[in-house]
mmCIF file of C-alpha atoms and ligand atoms in Angstrom:
data_model
loop_
_atom_site.group_PDB
_atom_site.id
_atom_site.type_symbol
_atom_site.label_atom_id
_atom_site.label_comp_id
_atom_site.label_asym_id
_atom_site.label_seq_id
_atom_site.Cartn_x
_atom_site.Cartn_y
_atom_site.Cartn_z
ATOM 1 C CA MET A 1342 -3.430 66.470 -46.858
ATOM 2 C CA THR A 1343 -1.015 68.154 -49.441
ATOM 3 C CA LYS A 1344 0.189 65.618 -51.759
ATOM 4 C CA GLY A 1345 2.430 68.119 -53.513
ATOM 5 C CA ASN A 1346 2.064 67.074 -57.265
ATOM 6 C CA GLU A 1347 0.347 64.289 -59.262
ATOM 7 C CA THR A 1348 3.372 62.376 -61.130
ATOM 8 C CA LYS A 1349 2.363 59.184 -61.894
ATOM 9 C CA ILE A 1350 5.657 57.206 -62.447
ATOM 10 C CA THR A 1351 5.202 55.765 -66.221
ATOM 11 C CA ASP A 1352 7.755 53.205 -67.842
ATOM 12 C CA GLU A 1353 8.805 56.119 -69.906
ATOM 13 C CA LEU A 1354 9.135 58.475 -66.900
ATOM 14 C CA TYR A 1355 10.841 56.128 -65.051
ATOM 15 C CA ALA A 1356 13.637 55.529 -68.224
ATOM 16 C CA TYR A 1357 13.725 59.430 -68.017
ATOM 17 C CA MET A 1358 14.926 59.224 -64.558
ATOM 18 C CA LEU A 1359 17.052 56.488 -65.056
ATOM 19 C CA ALA A 1360 18.631 58.618 -67.453
ATOM 20 C CA HIS A 1361 19.582 61.795 -65.325
ATOM 21 C CA ASN A 1362 21.319 59.690 -62.567
ATOM 22 C CA PRO A 1363 24.738 58.221 -63.071
ATOM 23 C CA PRO A 1364 24.469 55.034 -65.095
ATOM 24 C CA LEU A 1365 25.307 51.274 -64.021
ATOM 25 C CA ASP A 1366 29.096 50.737 -64.650
ATOM 26 C CA PRO A 1367 29.613 47.502 -66.559
ATOM 27 C CA VAL A 1368 30.195 45.282 -63.315
ATOM 28 C CA GLN A 1369 27.055 46.364 -61.923
ATOM 29 C CA ARG A 1370 25.122 45.820 -65.344
ATOM 30 C CA GLU A 1371 26.356 42.312 -65.763
ATOM 31 C CA LEU A 1372 25.761 41.606 -62.131
ATOM 32 C CA VAL A 1373 21.988 42.641 -62.609
ATOM 33 C CA GLU A 1374 21.685 40.538 -65.723
ATOM 34 C CA THR A 1375 23.217 37.320 -63.841
ATOM 35 C CA THR A 1376 21.038 37.369 -61.352
ATOM 36 C CA TYR A 1377 18.235 37.564 -63.391
ATOM 37 C CA ALA A 1378 19.124 34.906 -65.655
ATOM 38 C CA ARG A 1379 20.659 32.236 -62.949
ATOM 39 C CA PHE A 1380 17.609 33.470 -59.928
ATOM 40 C CA PRO A 1381 14.807 34.318 -62.065
ATOM 41 C CA ASP A 1382 12.237 33.521 -59.002
ATOM 42 C CA HIS A 1383 14.540 35.922 -56.794
ATOM 43 C CA ALA A 1384 15.886 38.247 -58.823
ATOM 44 C CA GLY A 1385 12.770 40.822 -57.607
ATOM 45 C CA MET A 1386 15.046 41.197 -54.248
ATOM 46 C CA VAL A 1387 18.059 43.071 -56.135
ATOM 47 C CA SER A 1388 17.455 46.967 -55.053
ATOM 48 C CA ALA A 1389 16.110 48.989 -57.755
ATOM 49 C CA GLU A 1390 18.180 50.234 -59.982
ATOM 50 C CA GLU A 1391 18.067 54.028 -58.701
ATOM 51 C CA GLN A 1392 19.212 53.016 -55.603
ATOM 52 C CA ALA A 1393 22.672 52.219 -56.611
ATOM 53 C CA PRO A 1394 23.435 55.957 -57.348
ATOM 54 C CA LEU A 1395 21.381 56.774 -54.230
ATOM 55 C CA LEU A 1396 23.107 54.950 -51.838
ATOM 56 C CA ALA A 1397 26.375 55.372 -53.513
ATOM 57 C CA PHE A 1398 25.713 59.625 -53.063
ATOM 58 C CA LEU A 1399 24.670 58.711 -49.334
ATOM 59 C CA VAL A 1400 27.865 56.837 -48.367
ATOM 60 C CA ARG A 1401 29.531 60.164 -49.987
ATOM 61 C CA LEU A 1402 27.496 62.663 -47.871
ATOM 62 C CA VAL A 1403 27.755 61.231 -44.900
ATOM 63 C CA GLY A 1404 31.389 60.707 -45.628
ATOM 64 C CA ALA A 1405 31.248 57.279 -44.156
ATOM 65 C CA ARG A 1406 34.230 54.413 -43.731
ATOM 66 C CA HIS A 1407 32.323 52.243 -41.552
ATOM 67 C CA VAL A 1408 29.410 50.739 -43.285
ATOM 68 C CA VAL A 1409 26.549 47.718 -42.752
ATOM 69 C CA GLU A 1410 24.664 46.083 -45.029
ATOM 70 C CA VAL A 1411 22.224 43.803 -43.441
ATOM 71 C CA GLY A 1412 20.677 41.545 -46.906
ATOM 72 C CA THR A 1413 23.085 41.452 -49.301
ATOM 73 C CA PHE A 1414 21.540 38.772 -52.281
ATOM 74 C CA THR A 1415 24.274 38.636 -55.240
ATOM 75 C CA GLY A 1416 25.850 41.891 -53.482
ATOM 76 C CA PHE A 1417 24.301 44.657 -56.034
ATOM 77 C CA SER A 1418 23.616 47.095 -53.042
ATOM 78 C CA ALA A 1419 27.005 46.063 -51.728
ATOM 79 C CA LEU A 1420 29.177 46.906 -54.573
ATOM 80 C CA ALA A 1421 27.343 50.252 -55.181
ATOM 81 C CA MET A 1422 28.060 51.351 -51.734
ATOM 82 C CA ALA A 1423 31.591 49.795 -51.382
ATOM 83 C CA ARG A 1424 32.614 51.258 -54.775
ATOM 84 C CA ALA A 1425 31.883 54.944 -53.046
ATOM 85 C CA LEU A 1426 33.901 54.304 -50.200
ATOM 86 C CA PRO A 1427 37.436 55.581 -49.450
ATOM 87 C CA ALA A 1428 40.097 52.718 -50.178
ATOM 88 C CA ASP A 1429 40.228 52.487 -46.544
ATOM 89 C CA GLY A 1430 36.795 52.058 -46.002
ATOM 90 C CA THR A 1431 34.831 48.668 -44.922
ATOM 91 C CA LEU A 1432 31.435 47.497 -45.611
ATOM 92 C CA ILE A 1433 30.355 44.861 -43.519
ATOM 93 C CA ALA A 1434 28.022 42.749 -45.414
ATOM 94 C CA CYS A 1435 25.330 40.154 -43.660
ATOM 95 C CA ASP A 1436 23.636 37.382 -45.190
ATOM 96 C CA ILE A 1437 22.709 33.831 -44.741
ATOM 97 C CA SER A 1438 23.033 32.603 -48.282
ATOM 98 C CA GLU A 1439 26.849 31.324 -49.521
ATOM 99 C CA GLU A 1440 24.980 30.416 -52.774
ATOM 100 C CA TRP A 1441 24.053 33.986 -53.380
ATOM 101 C CA THR A 1442 26.503 35.921 -51.956
ATOM 102 C CA ALA A 1443 28.860 33.732 -54.231
ATOM 103 C CA TYR A 1444 27.991 35.935 -57.150
ATOM 104 C CA GLY A 1445 29.012 39.628 -54.954
ATOM 105 C CA ARG A 1446 32.091 38.461 -54.302
ATOM 106 C CA GLU A 1447 32.864 37.590 -58.185
ATOM 107 C CA ALA A 1448 31.758 41.082 -58.972
ATOM 108 C CA TRP A 1449 33.384 42.619 -55.987
ATOM 109 C CA ALA A 1450 36.141 41.215 -56.987
ATOM 110 C CA LYS A 1451 35.857 42.165 -60.857
ATOM 111 C CA ALA A 1452 35.345 45.419 -59.621
ATOM 112 C CA GLY A 1453 37.867 45.664 -57.528
ATOM 113 C CA VAL A 1454 36.397 46.268 -54.327
ATOM 114 C CA ALA A 1455 36.560 43.041 -52.552
ATOM 115 C CA ASP A 1456 39.221 44.396 -50.015
ATOM 116 C CA ARG A 1457 36.664 46.459 -48.299
ATOM 117 C CA ILE A 1458 33.691 44.217 -48.091
ATOM 118 C CA ASP A 1459 33.972 41.864 -45.410
ATOM 119 C CA LEU A 1460 30.886 39.259 -45.962
ATOM 120 C CA ARG A 1461 29.781 37.488 -42.603
ATOM 121 C CA ILE A 1462 27.824 34.326 -43.429
ATOM 122 C CA ALA A 1463 25.449 33.928 -40.403
ATOM 123 C CA PRO A 1464 22.034 35.194 -39.101
ATOM 124 C CA ALA A 1465 22.095 39.493 -39.306
ATOM 125 C CA LEU A 1466 21.428 39.454 -35.554
ATOM 126 C CA ASP A 1467 24.195 37.817 -34.743
ATOM 127 C CA THR A 1468 26.784 39.397 -36.506
ATOM 128 C CA LEU A 1469 25.465 42.668 -35.296
ATOM 129 C CA ARG A 1470 25.679 41.842 -31.997
ATOM 130 C CA ALA A 1471 28.749 40.528 -32.227
ATOM 131 C CA MET A 1472 30.213 44.055 -33.147
ATOM 132 C CA PRO A 1473 31.561 46.773 -31.087
ATOM 133 C CA ALA A 1474 28.785 48.548 -28.671
ATOM 134 C CA GLU A 1475 30.268 51.925 -29.146
ATOM 135 C CA PRO A 1476 28.513 54.281 -31.765
ATOM 136 C CA HIS A 1477 30.779 53.287 -34.735
ATOM 137 C CA ILE A 1478 28.890 53.199 -37.637
ATOM 138 C CA ASP A 1479 28.702 55.995 -40.486
ATOM 139 C CA PHE A 1480 25.784 54.183 -42.910
ATOM 140 C CA ALA A 1481 23.682 51.020 -42.820
ATOM 141 C CA TYR A 1482 21.554 49.530 -45.648
ATOM 142 C CA LEU A 1483 18.638 47.603 -44.165
ATOM 143 C CA ASP A 1484 17.029 44.989 -46.639
ATOM 144 C CA ALA A 1485 17.081 41.512 -45.277
ATOM 145 C CA ASP A 1486 14.050 39.413 -43.782
ATOM 146 C CA LYS A 1487 11.230 42.067 -42.776
ATOM 147 C CA GLY A 1488 9.998 40.177 -39.360
ATOM 148 C CA GLY A 1489 13.976 41.510 -38.084
ATOM 149 C CA TYR A 1490 13.760 44.734 -38.947
ATOM 150 C CA ILE A 1491 12.840 46.059 -35.768
ATOM 151 C CA ALA A 1492 15.727 43.793 -33.952
ATOM 152 C CA TYR A 1493 18.276 44.791 -36.646
ATOM 153 C CA TRP A 1494 17.065 48.494 -35.832
ATOM 154 C CA GLU A 1495 17.774 48.182 -32.116
ATOM 155 C CA GLU A 1496 21.404 46.610 -32.480
ATOM 156 C CA LEU A 1497 21.871 49.373 -35.201
ATOM 157 C CA VAL A 1498 20.653 52.531 -33.445
ATOM 158 C CA PRO A 1499 23.517 52.497 -30.578
ATOM 159 C CA ARG A 1500 26.004 51.669 -32.754
ATOM 160 C CA MET A 1501 25.542 54.218 -35.173
ATOM 161 C CA ARG A 1502 27.692 57.476 -34.633
ATOM 162 C CA GLN A 1503 25.905 61.020 -34.042
ATOM 163 C CA GLY A 1504 25.026 61.888 -38.117
ATOM 164 C CA GLY A 1505 25.161 58.700 -39.151
ATOM 165 C CA LEU A 1506 22.532 57.278 -41.577
ATOM 166 C CA ILE A 1507 20.470 54.186 -41.856
ATOM 167 C CA ALA A 1508 18.488 53.908 -45.100
ATOM 168 C CA VAL A 1509 15.668 50.994 -44.688
ATOM 169 C CA ASP A 1510 14.613 49.404 -48.232
ATOM 170 C CA ASN A 1511 10.909 47.958 -48.931
ATOM 171 C CA VAL A 1512 9.150 50.288 -46.320
ATOM 172 C CA LEU A 1513 5.874 50.709 -48.609
ATOM 173 C CA PHE A 1514 5.832 46.719 -49.119
ATOM 174 C CA HIS A 1515 4.394 46.876 -52.587
ATOM 175 C CA GLY A 1516 1.687 48.819 -51.151
ATOM 176 C CA GLY A 1517 0.554 46.297 -48.420
ATOM 177 C CA VAL A 1518 1.156 48.716 -45.327
ATOM 178 C CA THR A 1519 -2.221 50.154 -45.869
ATOM 179 C CA ASP A 1520 -4.033 47.201 -45.852
ATOM 180 C CA PRO A 1521 -5.732 46.650 -42.166
ATOM 181 C CA GLY A 1522 -5.708 43.176 -42.506
ATOM 182 C CA ALA A 1523 -1.952 42.903 -43.424
ATOM 183 C CA THR A 1524 -0.472 39.934 -42.297
ATOM 184 C CA GLY A 1525 3.582 38.210 -42.808
ATOM 185 C CA SER A 1526 6.073 40.634 -43.970
ATOM 186 C CA ALA A 1527 3.490 44.064 -44.516
ATOM 187 C CA ALA A 1528 2.503 43.580 -41.246
ATOM 188 C CA ALA A 1529 5.998 43.534 -39.747
ATOM 189 C CA ILE A 1530 7.011 46.590 -42.128
ATOM 190 C CA LYS A 1531 4.222 48.124 -40.883
ATOM 191 C CA GLU A 1532 5.411 47.335 -37.019
ATOM 192 C CA PHE A 1533 8.458 48.341 -38.260
ATOM 193 C CA ASN A 1534 7.433 52.108 -39.529
ATOM 194 C CA ASP A 1535 5.620 52.700 -36.179
ATOM 195 C CA HIS A 1536 8.200 51.836 -34.139
ATOM 196 C CA ALA A 1537 11.223 53.831 -36.190
ATOM 197 C CA ALA A 1538 8.670 56.871 -36.522
ATOM 198 C CA ALA A 1539 8.476 57.054 -32.637
ATOM 199 C CA ASP A 1540 12.059 56.716 -31.859
ATOM 200 C CA ALA A 1541 13.432 59.825 -30.215
ATOM 201 C CA ARG A 1542 16.848 58.822 -31.094
ATOM 202 C CA MET A 1543 16.761 59.233 -34.846
ATOM 203 C CA ASP A 1544 15.491 61.731 -37.267
ATOM 204 C CA SER A 1545 13.330 59.665 -40.043
ATOM 205 C CA VAL A 1546 11.809 60.612 -43.009
ATOM 206 C CA LEU A 1547 9.786 58.036 -45.221
ATOM 207 C CA LEU A 1548 10.084 58.386 -48.719
ATOM 208 C CA THR A 1549 8.457 57.137 -51.700
ATOM 209 C CA VAL A 1550 11.568 55.940 -53.325
ATOM 210 C CA ALA A 1551 10.981 52.340 -55.239
ATOM 211 C CA ASP A 1552 9.404 49.938 -53.034
ATOM 212 C CA GLY A 1553 9.429 52.954 -50.038
ATOM 213 C CA LEU A 1554 13.001 53.758 -48.333
ATOM 214 C CA THR A 1555 13.202 55.227 -45.177
ATOM 215 C CA LEU A 1556 15.899 57.641 -44.381
ATOM 216 C CA ALA A 1557 17.092 57.928 -40.414
ATOM 217 C CA ARG A 1558 20.214 59.890 -38.862
ATOM 218 C CA LYS A 1559 21.077 59.757 -35.568
ATOM 219 C CA LYS A 1560 20.656 62.574 -33.346
HETATM 220 C C1 SAM Z 278 16.143 41.676 -50.389
HETATM 221 S S1 SAM Z 278 17.426 40.793 -50.431
HETATM 222 C C2 SAM Z 278 18.730 41.656 -50.004
HETATM 223 C C3 SAM Z 278 19.065 42.583 -51.724
HETATM 224 C C4 SAM Z 278 20.137 43.077 -51.599
HETATM 225 N N1 SAM Z 278 20.437 44.471 -50.882
HETATM 226 C C5 SAM Z 278 20.385 43.806 -53.590
HETATM 227 O O1 SAM Z 278 20.315 45.052 -53.590
HETATM 228 O O2 SAM Z 278 20.910 43.287 -54.171
HETATM 229 C C6 SAM Z 278 17.734 40.171 -48.717
HETATM 230 C C7 SAM Z 278 18.394 39.080 -48.655
HETATM 231 O O3 SAM Z 278 18.437 39.076 -46.848
HETATM 232 C C8 SAM Z 278 19.203 37.523 -46.725
HETATM 233 N N2 SAM Z 278 18.706 37.214 -45.444
HETATM 234 C C9 SAM Z 278 17.429 36.453 -45.026
HETATM 235 N N3 SAM Z 278 17.159 36.417 -43.574
HETATM 236 C C10 SAM Z 278 18.377 36.670 -43.116
HETATM 237 C C11 SAM Z 278 19.156 36.371 -41.993
HETATM 238 N N4 SAM Z 278 18.431 36.391 -40.497
HETATM 239 N N5 SAM Z 278 20.441 37.184 -41.584
HETATM 240 C C12 SAM Z 278 21.046 37.493 -42.814
HETATM 241 N N6 SAM Z 278 20.448 37.495 -44.202
HETATM 242 C C13 SAM Z 278 18.949 37.405 -44.358
HETATM 243 C C14 SAM Z 278 18.627 36.585 -47.777
HETATM 244 O O4 SAM Z 278 19.448 35.953 -47.612
HETATM 245 C C15 SAM Z 278 18.492 37.735 -48.869
HETATM 246 O O5 SAM Z 278 19.818 37.390 -49.784
#
């Protein structure tokens, strides 16, 4: 095994990395703070800070106009992606919680991108299945219930245009994926990772970004 480097991400190094990335803007910062204050038991679900500029970068990289997010919570990742869209771009945001996403709606309005975000409150599988079947999605971000990942993937892949990108969060599941006795979400992620890696329709790489991020490009 060639590991490449032995860099341990200390707090100091993490701060250094953030300082060399585009900073969160005031609306994003306030949204994170509000989420931690209002939902302390769930705030860990917010995507890592470095994922905001990364998602924006990827949306721009693929020239995305049609974006789908599965798992919106308080709207942090949706805000980052919507900001990177052109004015006529749309992001369909899937979640089941009116309460959590209400904070997103407020932030999206404040940031002036509410008109680009189409929030669908329903089980994501229903929302995905109701979308046009032809390949039209440029970028998708998968960050919802881990047990649903394979089913979401199977709905997304045929709808991705050639060269479109799916980003999948939490694919290392806090290290739980190497536990031979993994259960629950860790077991579901293990199964998903095997499924995605074996999918001949996509080129996939699993990266050690945040809690693990898979990037998969439609062939
Ligand atoms: C990890 S959080 C998403 C975090 C968000 N991407 C962010 O960066 O702030 C997962 C979200 O998935 C939603 N969720 C769980 N099961 C769902 C389902 N069946 N359909 C749609 N959303 C679901 C939860 O309500 C929760 O808001």
